Coordinates of C-alpha atoms and ligand atoms in Angstrom, one line a residue:
X1 CA 0.0 -0.3 0.0
X2 CA 1.2 3.6 -0.7
X3 CA 0.6 7.0 0.3
X4 CA 1.5 8.8 -2.7
X5 CA 1.9 7.5 -6.3
X6 CA 5.5 9.1 -6.1
X7 CA 6.2 6.4 -3.2
X8 CA 4.3 3.4 -5.7
X9 CA 6.0 4.6 -9.0
X10 CA 9.2 4.2 -7.4
X11 CA 9.0 0.6 -5.5
X12 CA 7.6 -0.8 -8.1
X13 CA 10.1 0.1 -10.8
X14 CA 12.8 -1.1 -7.8
X15 CA 10.9 -4.1 -8.0
X16 CA 10.8 -5.2 -11.7
X17 CA 14.4 -4.1 -11.9
X18 CA 15.3 -6.0 -8.9
X19 CA 13.1 -9.0 -9.0
X20 CA 12.3 -9.8 -13.2
X21 CA 10.1 -12.7 -13.6
X22 CA 11.0 -13.0 -17.3
X23 CA 13.0 -11.2 -20.0
X24 CA 11.2 -11.4 -23.2
X25 CA 10.1 -9.1 -26.8
X26 CA 6.7 -9.5 -27.3
X27 CA 5.9 -7.8 -31.1
X28 CA 9.9 -7.4 -30.7
X29 CA 10.4 -5.2 -27.9
X30 CA 13.0 -6.8 -25.6
X31 CA 11.6 -6.3 -21.6
X32 CA 11.8 -7.0 -18.1
X33 CA 8.2 -8.4 -16.9
X34 CA 6.6 -9.4 -13.6
X35 CA 3.2 -11.0 -14.0
X36 CA 0.1 -10.6 -11.9
X37 CA 1.0 -7.2 -10.1
X38 CA -1.2 -5.6 -7.6
X39 CA -0.9 -2.4 -5.7
X40 CA -3.2 0.4 -3.7
X41 CA -2.8 3.8 -3.7
X42 CA -4.4 5.6 -0.6
X43 CA -4.6 9.1 -1.7
X44 CA -5.3 9.3 -5.5
X45 CA -5.3 12.9 -5.5
X46 CA -1.5 12.8 -4.8
X47 CA -0.8 11.2 -8.6
X48 CA 1.8 13.2 -9.7
X49 CA 5.7 11.7 -9.5
X50 CA 8.1 14.6 -8.1
X51 CA 11.2 13.0 -9.2
X52 CA 13.5 15.2 -11.0
X53 CA 15.0 12.4 -12.7
X54 CA 11.5 11.8 -14.0
X55 CA 10.1 14.9 -14.7
X56 CA 6.5 14.2 -15.3
X57 CA 4.9 16.3 -18.3
X58 CA 2.0 17.5 -16.4
X59 CA 0.5 19.5 -19.4
X60 CA 0.3 15.9 -21.3
X61 CA -1.4 14.0 -18.3
X62 CA -4.2 16.8 -17.9
X63 CA -4.7 16.5 -21.8
X64 CA -4.6 12.9 -21.9
X65 CA -7.4 12.9 -18.8
X66 CA -9.4 15.6 -20.6
X67 CA -8.8 13.9 -24.1
X68 CA -10.9 10.4 -22.3
X69 CA -13.4 12.7 -20.4
X70 CA -14.1 14.5 -23.7
X71 CA -15.5 10.8 -25.2
X72 CA -13.1 11.5 -28.6
X73 CA -10.4 9.2 -29.7
X74 CA -8.6 11.6 -32.5
X75 CA -5.1 11.7 -33.0
X76 CA -5.6 15.5 -33.6
X77 CA -6.2 16.3 -30.1
X78 CA -3.8 14.4 -28.2
X79 CA -0.7 15.0 -30.7
X80 CA -0.6 18.2 -29.7
X81 CA 0.7 17.3 -26.2
X82 CA 2.5 14.2 -27.1
X83 CA 3.2 14.4 -31.0
X84 CA 4.9 10.3 -30.8
X85 CA 1.2 9.2 -30.3
X86 CA 1.0 9.3 -34.3
X87 CA 3.3 6.0 -34.3
X88 CA 0.2 4.1 -32.7
X89 CA -2.4 5.4 -35.4
X90 CA -2.7 3.1 -38.1
X91 CA -5.2 5.4 -40.1
X92 CA -3.6 8.6 -39.1
X93 CA -6.6 10.0 -37.6
X94 CA -7.5 7.9 -34.6
X95 CA -6.5 5.8 -31.9
X96 CA -9.4 3.3 -31.2
X97 CA -7.4 1.4 -28.8
X98 CA -5.7 3.8 -26.9
X99 CA -8.1 6.6 -26.9
X100 CA -10.2 5.3 -24.1
X101 CA -12.3 8.5 -24.1
X102 CA -14.9 6.9 -27.2
X103 CA -15.3 3.6 -25.0
X104 CA -16.0 5.8 -21.9
X105 CA -18.7 7.8 -23.5
X106 CA -19.8 6.4 -26.6
X107 CA -19.0 2.6 -25.8
X108 CA -20.2 0.2 -29.3
X109 CA -23.0 0.3 -31.7
X110 CA -25.2 1.6 -29.4
X111 CA -22.6 4.4 -28.0
X112 CA -23.3 4.2 -24.6
X113 CA -22.1 7.0 -22.5
X114 CA -20.4 4.4 -19.5
X115 CA -19.5 7.1 -17.2
X116 CA -23.6 8.7 -16.8
X117 CA -24.6 5.5 -16.4
X118 CA -22.3 4.5 -13.6
X119 CA -23.0 7.7 -12.2
X120 CA -26.7 7.1 -12.6
X121 CA -26.5 3.5 -10.5
X122 CA -24.5 4.6 -8.0
X123 CA -27.0 7.5 -7.2
X124 CA -30.1 6.4 -8.1
X125 CA -30.0 2.2 -8.6
X126 CA -28.0 0.5 -6.2
X127 CA -25.3 2.4 -4.2
X128 CA -23.7 -0.9 -3.0
X129 CA -23.4 -2.1 -6.6
X130 CA -20.5 -4.3 -7.8
X131 CA -21.9 -3.9 -11.5
X132 CA -20.6 0.0 -12.1
X133 CA -17.8 -1.2 -14.5
X134 CA -16.4 0.9 -17.2
X135 CA -15.3 -1.6 -20.4
X136 CA -12.5 -0.7 -22.5
X137 CA -10.8 -3.5 -23.8
X138 CA -13.3 -5.4 -25.9
X139 CA -13.7 -8.9 -28.2
X140 CA -13.9 -6.6 -31.3
X141 CA -10.4 -5.5 -31.2
X142 CA -7.8 -6.9 -33.6
X143 CA -5.3 -8.8 -31.3
X144 CA -3.1 -9.8 -34.0
X145 CA 0.2 -8.5 -34.2
X146 CA -0.7 -6.5 -37.1
X147 CA -2.9 -4.1 -35.3
X148 CA -0.6 -1.3 -33.8
X149 CA -3.4 0.1 -31.2
X150 CA -4.9 -2.5 -28.8
X151 CA -6.1 -1.4 -25.2
X152 CA -4.0 -1.7 -22.5
X153 CA -7.0 -1.6 -19.7
X154 CA -9.6 -3.9 -19.4
X155 CA -11.4 -2.1 -17.6
X156 CA -12.4 0.3 -14.2
X157 CA -14.5 -0.3 -11.9
X158 CA -15.9 2.3 -9.2
X159 CA -17.3 0.7 -5.6
X160 CA -19.1 3.0 -3.4
X161 CA -18.2 2.1 0.0
X162 CA -18.9 3.9 3.5
X163 CA -19.2 7.2 1.5
X164 CA -16.1 7.0 -0.4
X165 CA -15.6 5.8 -4.1
X166 CA -12.8 3.2 -4.9
X167 CA -11.7 2.6 -8.3
X168 CA -10.4 -0.8 -9.4
X169 CA -8.0 -0.9 -12.3
X170 CA -7.3 -4.0 -14.7
X171 CA -4.6 -3.9 -17.2
X172 CA -3.9 -6.7 -19.2
X173 CA -0.4 -5.0 -20.0
X174 CA 1.2 -1.9 -18.6
X175 CA 4.7 0.0 -19.2
X176 CA 5.8 0.3 -15.5
X177 CA 8.2 3.5 -16.9
X178 CA 6.1 5.1 -19.0
X179 CA 2.6 4.0 -19.2
X180 CA 1.9 3.5 -15.4
X181 CA 2.4 7.0 -14.7
X182 CA 0.0 8.8 -17.1
X183 CA -2.5 5.7 -16.5
X184 CA -2.7 6.0 -12.9
X185 CA -3.0 9.8 -13.5
X186 CA -5.5 9.8 -15.9
X187 CA -7.8 7.0 -14.1
X188 CA -7.1 8.5 -10.9
X189 CA -8.6 11.7 -12.0
X190 CA -11.4 10.0 -13.9
X191 CA -12.1 8.5 -10.1
X192 CA -12.4 11.9 -8.6
X193 CA -14.2 13.3 -11.7
X194 CA -16.9 10.6 -10.8
X195 CA -17.0 11.3 -6.9
X196 CA -17.4 14.8 -7.1
X197 CA -20.5 13.6 -9.7
X198 CA -21.8 11.5 -7.0
X199 CA -20.6 14.1 -3.8
X200 CA -18.6 11.9 -2.1
X201 CA -15.2 11.4 -1.0
X202 CA -12.3 10.1 -3.0
X203 CA -11.6 6.5 -1.5
X204 CA -8.6 4.4 -2.6
X205 CA -7.3 3.5 -5.8
X206 CA -6.4 -0.8 -7.1
X207 CA -4.4 -1.1 -9.7
X208 CA -4.2 -4.5 -11.2
X209 CA -1.8 -5.6 -14.5
X210 CA -1.4 -9.1 -16.1
X211 CA 2.2 -8.1 -17.3
X212 CA 4.0 -5.1 -15.9
X213 CA 7.3 -4.5 -17.7
X214 CA 9.9 -2.1 -18.5
X215 CA 11.4 -1.7 -21.9
X216 CA 15.4 -2.1 -22.7
X217 CA 15.9 1.3 -24.1
X218 CA 14.0 2.6 -20.4
X219 CA 15.9 0.3 -18.1
X220 CA 18.9 3.0 -17.6
X221 CA 16.5 5.9 -17.1
X222 CA 14.8 3.6 -14.4
X223 CA 17.8 2.4 -12.6
X224 CA 18.7 6.4 -12.4
X225 CA 14.6 7.2 -10.9
X226 CA 15.6 4.2 -8.5
X227 CA 19.0 5.3 -7.1
X228 CA 17.7 9.2 -6.7
X229 CA 16.8 10.3 -3.5
X230 CA 12.8 10.4 -2.6
X231 CA 11.2 13.6 -3.9
X232 CA 9.5 15.2 -0.7
X233 CA 6.5 16.8 -1.6
X234 CA 5.9 19.8 1.0
X235 CA 3.3 20.9 -1.3
X236 CA -0.5 20.2 -1.2
X237 CA -2.4 18.7 -4.5
X238 CA -5.2 20.1 -6.2
X239 CA -8.6 19.1 -5.2
X240 CA -11.6 18.7 -8.1
X241 CA -14.6 20.7 -7.0
X242 CA -18.0 19.5 -8.1
X243 CA -17.8 19.0 -11.4
X244 CA -20.7 18.7 -14.2
X245 CA -20.0 17.1 -17.7
X246 CA -21.0 20.8 -18.9
X247 CA -18.1 22.0 -17.1
X248 CA -16.3 19.2 -18.8
X249 CA -17.4 20.7 -22.1
X250 CA -16.7 24.3 -21.0
X251 CA -12.9 23.6 -20.8
X252 CA -12.7 21.5 -23.3
X253 CA -14.2 24.1 -25.7
X254 CA -11.7 26.5 -24.3
X255 CA -9.0 24.0 -25.0
X256 CA -10.0 24.5 -28.7
X257 CA -9.6 28.4 -28.5
X258 CA -6.5 28.5 -26.9
X259 CA -5.3 25.9 -29.6
X260 CA -6.6 28.1 -32.0
X261 CA -4.8 31.1 -30.3
X262 CA -7.8 32.7 -29.2
X263 CA -7.0 33.5 -26.2
X264 CA -4.8 35.8 -24.4
X265 CA -3.6 35.1 -20.8
X266 CA -6.4 37.6 -19.4
X267 CA -8.9 35.8 -21.2
X268 CA -7.9 32.6 -19.6
X269 CA -7.4 33.8 -16.0
X270 CA -11.3 35.4 -16.0
X271 CA -12.8 31.9 -18.1
X272 CA -15.9 31.1 -15.8
X273 CA -14.9 27.4 -15.1
X274 CA -14.1 26.9 -11.3
X275 CA -10.4 27.5 -10.2
X276 CA -9.2 24.4 -10.6
X277 CA -10.1 24.0 -14.2
X278 CA -8.9 27.3 -14.7
X279 CA -5.2 26.2 -13.6
X280 CA -4.9 23.6 -16.0
X281 CA -6.3 25.8 -18.8
X282 CA -3.4 28.3 -17.8
X283 CA -1.4 25.0 -18.4
X284 CA -2.5 24.7 -21.8
X285 CA -2.1 28.1 -22.6
X286 CA 1.6 27.9 -21.4
X287 CA 2.3 25.0 -23.7
X288 CA 1.0 26.8 -26.7
X289 CA 2.7 29.9 -25.9
X290 CA 6.1 27.4 -25.4
X291 CA 9.1 28.4 -25.8
X292 CA 8.2 31.5 -23.9
X293 CA 7.3 31.4 -20.1
X294 CA 5.0 33.9 -19.0
X295 CA 6.1 34.9 -15.7
X296 CA 2.2 36.0 -14.8
X297 CA 1.0 32.7 -15.8
X298 CA 3.5 30.7 -13.9
X299 CA 2.8 32.7 -10.9
X300 CA -1.0 32.4 -11.3
X301 CA -0.6 28.2 -11.4
X302 CA -1.3 26.1 -8.1
X303 CA 2.5 25.9 -6.7
X304 CA 2.7 22.0 -7.7
X305 CA 1.5 22.5 -11.2
X306 CA 4.0 25.0 -11.3
X307 CA 6.9 22.9 -10.0
X308 CA 6.3 20.4 -12.4
X309 CA 5.8 22.7 -15.3
X310 CA 9.2 24.6 -14.5
X311 CA 10.9 21.2 -13.9
X312 CA 9.8 19.8 -17.4
X313 CA 11.0 23.2 -19.2
X314 CA 14.4 22.9 -17.8
X315 CA 14.7 19.6 -19.4
X316 CA 13.8 20.7 -22.5
X317 CA 16.4 23.6 -22.4
X318 CA 19.1 21.2 -21.1
Ligands
LIG401 O1 2.0 -5.3 -27.5 P1 0.9 -4.5 -26.3 O2 -0.3 -4.5 -27.6 O3 0.9 -5.1 -25.4 O4 2.0 -3.2 -26.4 C1 1.6 -2.2 -25.9 C2 2.3 -1.7 -24.9 O5 2.1 -0.5 -24.6 C3 1.6 -2.4 -23.4 O6 2.4 -3.7 -23.2 C4 2.2 -1.4 -22.5 O7 3.6 -1.7 -22.2 C5 1.9 -0.2 -23.1 N1 0.7 0.6 -22.5 C6 0.5 1.2 -21.4 O8 1.2 0.7 -20.5 C7 -0.3 0.9 -23.7 C8 -1.3 1.8 -23.0 C9 -2.1 1.9 -24.6 O9 -3.8 1.2 -24.2 C10 -1.2 2.4 -22.2 N2 -0.6 1.9 -20.9 N3 -2.6 2.8 -21.4

């Protein structure tokens, strides 16, 4: 059990490095691997990695979580924040496996909004339910080697217990150095969003993986990360306020305007969404103006966002 993701991340990587069960190369990619991995995160708001050796891309992390909540799976949205995602798109337009948003908000031919369904079940149908499950991987996916983009996440279960919303994530495969960081970030943000929709506390986050692994090219950086002295936070974590689907739509709409260059900093700072979401828009705005770093925008950020953004910028400069 871990209090923060920072601890969970470091210790998981150390575990895979020190006691790999297998060395193999699925689809030709050499890796070390552990099977049947599980861990529990007690504070899902502590979803950031503070390591100076890792320098998490916080702008991408929020963009990915919002991309999931947008219900879209288009490359255009996420490519702006992670140009390398293009490699996983077979048609150059969509990411049907990796773009979980479509699965979450418009699953299958009936376009089931799985998030609204679990909110409705836990609010109005059966708060004790064990069925509030957001299915992601599905049997219609082409799982032969020829497909470059198959969902790694099987699904996310929500359980409302003693007034707190717990999430249990099931993954068939997880890259402990790269994917783990962004997956836990996005999933716990979705957990927090659903908890706010229900008006309940955020509970624990359980992470279960069939194959957790580190790819050969990342081994050196993974070793450097575990050798480093653990970072101490000392800064509080941002806490999401009550958020409706309309607020998410407003945030996505503002992201679109920032993308088109239509908003200056004052427009963003005045934008009528709760401060938590405005902070994330400031991150997108800063990203849109790179390599320039606007001091006033930086100053407006939550201290943790400022720390992570600045730390990442240093890497870009170095
Ligand atoms: O061969 P396979 O489909 O498993 O290759 C995809 C790899 O991407 C996974 O094994 C995992 O290392 C990584 N991955 C991840 O960690 C991919 C996704 C996208 O669904 C993810 N986390 N969310």
